[in-house]
């Protein structure tokens, strides 16, 4: 019944690459429509998207209606809020700007039950969604729900080995836009920058060697296709906003082309 949730980690580990619909828009029909095109799961963007708490909750259920897991990309350091999203049934949390082992340990402390962390009890919907009893939630929750650290600064790259070694960190997620900003000293933002591509290779190699899930944001499908060959296990492809804009622009250009 809930294999798509309890089996998500195994699916990521076994491959092939899992593709996520990046959802920043509050309107549930947007996520519903995009997911139906064959995406495997949803990433709900709380950090920079338009979401409020109600729309995150609705989006988790919208994905669930298609038996697809939903992960939430939280705000910087917003770990207390993140634990609530897990309670509501999110299968994973993607935390931005994890720049050190201390940041990673703080994240784990909020998102994992002992022995790894000190997550507070209160899985409002999660136990029912996962099909767990309360004791099963404590025993299996740590394994089933994913704590994924974003690698998106020069400092994070320097601390990558230490971040990967923190018990309870399940994976890393590269944020190529922020990474390009820090790697170029603020000169540009370019998620396809050559230095970002080089960093993506390093993160894939080190993350896989450490037995962690390696994942990344991709501005478009061509980039996602390229990253599957680097060993990435979870990739977001574009965003709802990008796709709407580019389709709108392209169709209007055709209409005006004479
Ligand atoms: C980045 O590229 O910096 C991200 O956070 C992905 O949206
Ligand atoms: Mg970012």
Short mmCIF file of C-alpha atoms and ligand atoms in Angstrom, two decimals:
data_model
loop_
_atom_site.label_atom_id
_atom_site.label_comp_id
_atom_site.label_asym_id
_atom_site.label_seq_id
_atom_site.Cartn_x
_atom_site.Cartn_y
_atom_site.Cartn_z
CA UNK A 1 0.00 0.00 0.00
CA UNK A 2 2.74 2.45 0.93
CA UNK A 3 5.62 0.74 -0.94
CA UNK A 4 6.17 3.85 -3.03
CA UNK A 5 7.11 5.59 0.25
CA UNK A 6 8.75 2.83 2.29
CA UNK A 7 10.60 1.59 -0.81
CA UNK A 8 11.74 4.99 -2.04
CA UNK A 9 15.26 4.77 -0.61
CA UNK A 10 15.76 1.32 -2.15
CA UNK A 11 14.46 2.60 -5.48
CA UNK A 12 16.96 5.48 -5.40
CA UNK A 13 19.78 3.11 -4.50
CA UNK A 14 18.88 0.53 -7.14
CA UNK A 15 18.33 2.99 -10.02
CA UNK A 16 17.58 3.96 -12.69
CA UNK A 17 17.71 7.69 -11.93
CA UNK A 18 14.57 9.05 -10.30
CA UNK A 19 13.23 12.31 -11.79
CA UNK A 20 11.52 14.90 -9.63
CA UNK A 21 9.00 17.57 -10.59
CA UNK A 22 10.12 20.82 -8.96
CA UNK A 23 7.05 22.55 -7.56
CA UNK A 24 7.11 26.18 -6.45
CA UNK A 25 3.51 27.03 -7.26
CA UNK A 26 0.69 26.81 -4.75
CA UNK A 27 -2.07 25.72 -7.13
CA UNK A 28 -2.43 21.90 -6.71
CA UNK A 29 -3.52 21.37 -10.32
CA UNK A 30 -0.09 22.58 -11.51
CA UNK A 31 1.72 19.83 -9.59
CA UNK A 32 -0.95 17.29 -10.47
CA UNK A 33 -0.65 18.07 -14.19
CA UNK A 34 3.15 17.98 -14.29
CA UNK A 35 3.42 14.79 -12.20
CA UNK A 36 1.04 13.01 -14.59
CA UNK A 37 3.61 13.44 -17.38
CA UNK A 38 5.66 10.64 -15.80
CA UNK A 39 7.73 12.25 -13.05
CA UNK A 40 8.58 9.87 -10.22
CA UNK A 41 8.28 12.22 -7.26
CA UNK A 42 7.85 15.87 -6.29
CA UNK A 43 10.18 18.39 -4.67
CA UNK A 44 8.20 21.20 -3.05
CA UNK A 45 10.18 24.43 -2.82
CA UNK A 46 9.45 26.15 0.47
CA UNK A 47 12.70 28.16 0.36
CA UNK A 48 12.10 30.17 -2.81
CA UNK A 49 8.70 28.99 -4.07
CA UNK A 50 5.28 30.57 -3.53
CA UNK A 51 4.19 27.95 -1.00
CA UNK A 52 2.52 28.51 2.32
CA UNK A 53 2.03 25.77 4.90
CA UNK A 54 -1.41 24.81 3.60
CA UNK A 55 -0.15 24.43 0.05
CA UNK A 56 2.75 22.24 1.20
CA UNK A 57 0.29 19.98 2.97
CA UNK A 58 -1.99 19.90 -0.08
CA UNK A 59 0.94 19.20 -2.41
CA UNK A 60 2.06 16.22 -0.30
CA UNK A 61 -1.46 14.81 -0.71
CA UNK A 62 -1.60 15.69 -4.41
CA UNK A 63 1.55 13.63 -4.96
CA UNK A 64 0.24 10.87 -2.72
CA UNK A 65 -2.92 10.64 -4.88
CA UNK A 66 -0.61 9.49 -7.71
CA UNK A 67 1.40 7.25 -5.32
CA UNK A 68 4.43 9.50 -5.68
CA UNK A 69 6.63 10.62 -2.79
CA UNK A 70 7.06 14.32 -1.99
CA UNK A 71 10.21 15.91 -0.58
CA UNK A 72 10.36 19.48 0.73
CA UNK A 73 13.25 21.91 0.16
CA UNK A 74 13.12 23.98 3.37
CA UNK A 75 14.41 27.44 4.23
CA UNK A 76 17.98 27.96 5.49
CA UNK A 77 18.25 26.50 9.00
CA UNK A 78 14.50 25.93 9.30
CA UNK A 79 14.84 22.49 10.84
CA UNK A 80 11.92 22.75 13.30
CA UNK A 81 9.57 23.54 10.41
CA UNK A 82 11.12 20.68 8.43
CA UNK A 83 10.27 18.11 11.09
CA UNK A 84 6.63 19.25 10.78
CA UNK A 85 6.71 18.53 7.03
CA UNK A 86 7.94 15.00 7.80
CA UNK A 87 5.09 14.64 10.31
CA UNK A 88 2.66 15.62 7.54
CA UNK A 89 3.96 12.87 5.25
CA UNK A 90 6.91 14.29 3.31
CA UNK A 91 9.36 11.46 2.56
CA UNK A 92 12.42 13.67 2.70
CA UNK A 93 13.87 17.07 3.51
CA UNK A 94 16.37 18.89 1.33
CA UNK A 95 18.14 21.50 3.44
CA UNK A 96 19.91 24.43 1.74
CA UNK A 97 23.30 25.88 2.62
CA UNK A 98 24.69 22.97 4.65
CA UNK A 99 28.23 24.27 4.76
CA UNK A 100 29.87 22.25 7.53
CA UNK A 101 29.63 19.06 9.55
CA UNK A 102 28.13 21.18 12.37
CA UNK A 103 25.30 22.29 10.03
CA UNK A 104 24.74 18.67 9.02
CA UNK A 105 24.65 17.49 12.64
CA UNK A 106 22.10 20.19 13.50
CA UNK A 107 19.92 19.04 10.61
CA UNK A 108 20.10 15.40 11.72
CA UNK A 109 19.29 16.36 15.30
CA UNK A 110 15.89 17.73 14.21
CA UNK A 111 15.06 15.16 11.51
CA UNK A 112 16.11 11.81 12.97
CA UNK A 113 14.98 9.87 16.01
CA UNK A 114 17.68 8.43 18.31
CA UNK A 115 20.32 7.12 17.97
CA UNK A 116 21.20 9.65 15.25
CA UNK A 117 19.23 12.66 16.45
CA UNK A 118 16.56 13.97 18.78
CA UNK A 119 13.50 14.29 16.51
CA UNK A 120 10.44 15.16 18.55
CA UNK A 121 7.59 12.65 18.48
CA UNK A 122 4.41 13.68 16.64
CA UNK A 123 4.13 12.05 13.19
CA UNK A 124 0.68 13.53 12.61
CA UNK A 125 -0.01 11.81 9.30
CA UNK A 126 3.29 10.04 8.62
CA UNK A 127 2.59 6.83 10.53
CA UNK A 128 -0.76 6.32 8.79
CA UNK A 129 0.67 7.19 5.37
CA UNK A 130 3.63 4.86 5.83
CA UNK A 131 1.43 2.11 7.26
CA UNK A 132 3.49 1.99 10.49
CA UNK A 133 2.51 1.45 14.09
CA UNK A 134 3.98 4.02 16.48
CA UNK A 135 6.88 1.74 17.53
CA UNK A 136 7.56 0.95 13.83
CA UNK A 137 7.69 4.68 13.11
CA UNK A 138 10.45 5.11 15.70
CA UNK A 139 12.32 2.02 14.50
CA UNK A 140 11.97 2.51 10.74
CA UNK A 141 11.30 6.26 10.38
CA UNK A 142 14.99 7.14 10.30
CA UNK A 143 15.60 4.78 7.43
CA UNK A 144 12.51 5.63 5.42
CA UNK A 145 12.64 9.43 5.62
CA UNK A 146 15.57 11.14 3.94
CA UNK A 147 17.74 13.97 5.29
CA UNK A 148 19.48 15.46 2.28
CA UNK A 149 22.09 18.22 2.62
CA UNK A 150 22.43 20.82 -0.12
CA UNK A 151 25.95 21.40 -1.38
CA UNK A 152 25.87 24.84 -2.91
CA UNK A 153 28.83 26.86 -1.67
CA UNK A 154 32.61 26.77 -1.85
CA UNK A 155 32.61 26.09 1.92
CA UNK A 156 30.31 23.08 1.47
CA UNK A 157 32.61 21.65 -1.20
CA UNK A 158 35.58 22.07 1.13
CA UNK A 159 33.66 20.32 3.94
CA UNK A 160 32.12 17.63 1.70
CA UNK A 161 33.97 14.66 3.24
CA UNK A 162 32.99 15.76 6.75
CA UNK A 163 29.35 16.35 5.78
CA UNK A 164 29.15 12.92 4.11
CA UNK A 165 30.55 11.33 7.28
CA UNK A 166 27.81 12.68 9.58
CA UNK A 167 25.63 9.72 10.70
CA UNK A 168 22.01 10.29 9.68
CA UNK A 169 22.80 12.32 6.55
CA UNK A 170 21.25 10.23 3.78
CA UNK A 171 22.38 12.18 0.77
CA UNK A 172 23.53 15.38 -0.83
CA UNK A 173 21.77 17.64 -3.33
CA UNK A 174 23.77 20.07 -5.46
CA UNK A 175 22.34 23.57 -5.91
CA UNK A 176 24.12 24.65 -9.11
CA UNK A 177 22.91 28.25 -9.17
CA UNK A 178 24.18 29.20 -5.72
CA UNK A 179 27.29 27.13 -6.36
CA UNK A 180 28.05 29.18 -9.49
CA UNK A 181 27.62 32.39 -7.53
CA UNK A 182 30.11 31.39 -4.84
CA UNK A 183 32.57 29.72 -7.21
CA UNK A 184 32.74 32.87 -9.37
CA UNK A 185 32.92 35.19 -6.37
CA UNK A 186 29.58 36.73 -7.27
CA UNK A 187 30.57 37.45 -10.87
CA UNK A 188 27.67 35.50 -12.37
CA UNK A 189 24.89 33.00 -11.84
CA UNK A 190 25.13 30.12 -14.28
CA UNK A 191 24.04 26.64 -13.20
CA UNK A 192 25.79 25.22 -16.30
CA UNK A 193 29.15 26.91 -15.52
CA UNK A 194 32.21 24.73 -16.17
CA UNK A 195 33.33 24.97 -12.53
CA UNK A 196 29.88 23.78 -11.43
CA UNK A 197 30.12 20.83 -13.83
CA UNK A 198 33.50 19.93 -12.34
CA UNK A 199 32.08 20.17 -8.81
CA UNK A 200 29.08 18.01 -9.80
CA UNK A 201 31.51 15.26 -10.84
CA UNK A 202 33.35 15.43 -7.51
CA UNK A 203 30.11 15.36 -5.49
CA UNK A 204 28.85 12.34 -7.47
CA UNK A 205 32.09 10.41 -6.97
CA UNK A 206 32.52 11.21 -3.27
CA UNK A 207 28.84 10.82 -2.45
CA UNK A 208 28.54 7.43 -4.15
CA UNK A 209 31.82 6.26 -2.55
CA UNK A 210 30.38 7.21 0.86
CA UNK A 211 27.22 5.21 0.11
CA UNK A 212 25.00 8.32 0.11
CA UNK A 213 22.25 9.30 -2.33
CA UNK A 214 23.56 11.84 -4.83
CA UNK A 215 21.08 14.29 -6.24
CA UNK A 216 20.96 17.69 -7.89
CA UNK A 217 18.81 20.46 -9.31
CA UNK A 218 18.83 20.60 -13.11
CA UNK A 219 17.58 23.69 -14.92
CA UNK A 220 16.41 21.55 -17.85
CA UNK A 221 16.12 18.04 -19.22
CA UNK A 222 19.34 18.19 -21.24
CA UNK A 223 21.34 18.84 -18.06
CA UNK A 224 19.48 16.08 -16.24
CA UNK A 225 20.33 13.66 -19.04
CA UNK A 226 24.02 14.62 -18.72
CA UNK A 227 23.98 14.08 -14.94
CA UNK A 228 22.48 10.59 -15.19
CA UNK A 229 25.77 9.54 -16.78
CA UNK A 230 27.68 10.95 -13.77
CA UNK A 231 25.83 8.58 -11.43
CA UNK A 232 23.18 10.93 -10.05
CA UNK A 233 20.30 8.99 -8.48
CA UNK A 234 17.74 11.79 -8.02
CA UNK A 235 17.41 14.79 -10.34
CA UNK A 236 14.90 17.59 -10.52
CA UNK A 237 14.11 18.67 -14.08
CA UNK A 238 13.31 22.34 -14.64
CA UNK A 239 10.66 23.94 -12.45
CA UNK A 240 6.95 24.54 -12.84
CA UNK A 241 7.69 28.25 -13.29
CA UNK A 242 10.47 27.74 -15.90
CA UNK A 243 8.31 25.34 -17.89
CA UNK A 244 5.29 27.63 -17.89
CA UNK A 245 7.39 30.61 -18.93
CA UNK A 246 9.27 28.84 -21.69
CA UNK A 247 6.13 27.25 -23.15
CA UNK A 248 4.27 30.57 -22.96
CA UNK A 249 7.14 32.44 -24.62
CA UNK A 250 7.60 29.84 -27.35
CA UNK A 251 3.92 29.62 -28.26
CA UNK A 252 3.48 33.40 -28.29
CA UNK A 253 6.56 33.77 -30.48
CA UNK A 254 5.07 31.28 -32.94
CA UNK A 255 1.76 33.17 -32.88
CA UNK A 256 3.52 36.46 -33.64
CA UNK A 257 5.91 35.05 -36.22
CA UNK A 258 3.75 36.16 -39.14
C1 LIG B 1 20.49 26.31 -6.54
O1 LIG B 1 20.74 25.98 -7.71
O2 LIG B 1 21.17 27.10 -5.87
C2 LIG B 1 19.32 25.75 -5.90
O3 LIG B 1 19.09 25.99 -4.74
C3 LIG B 1 18.37 24.93 -6.72
O4 LIG B 1 17.20 25.65 -6.90
MG1 LIG B 2 20.31 27.43 -3.87
#
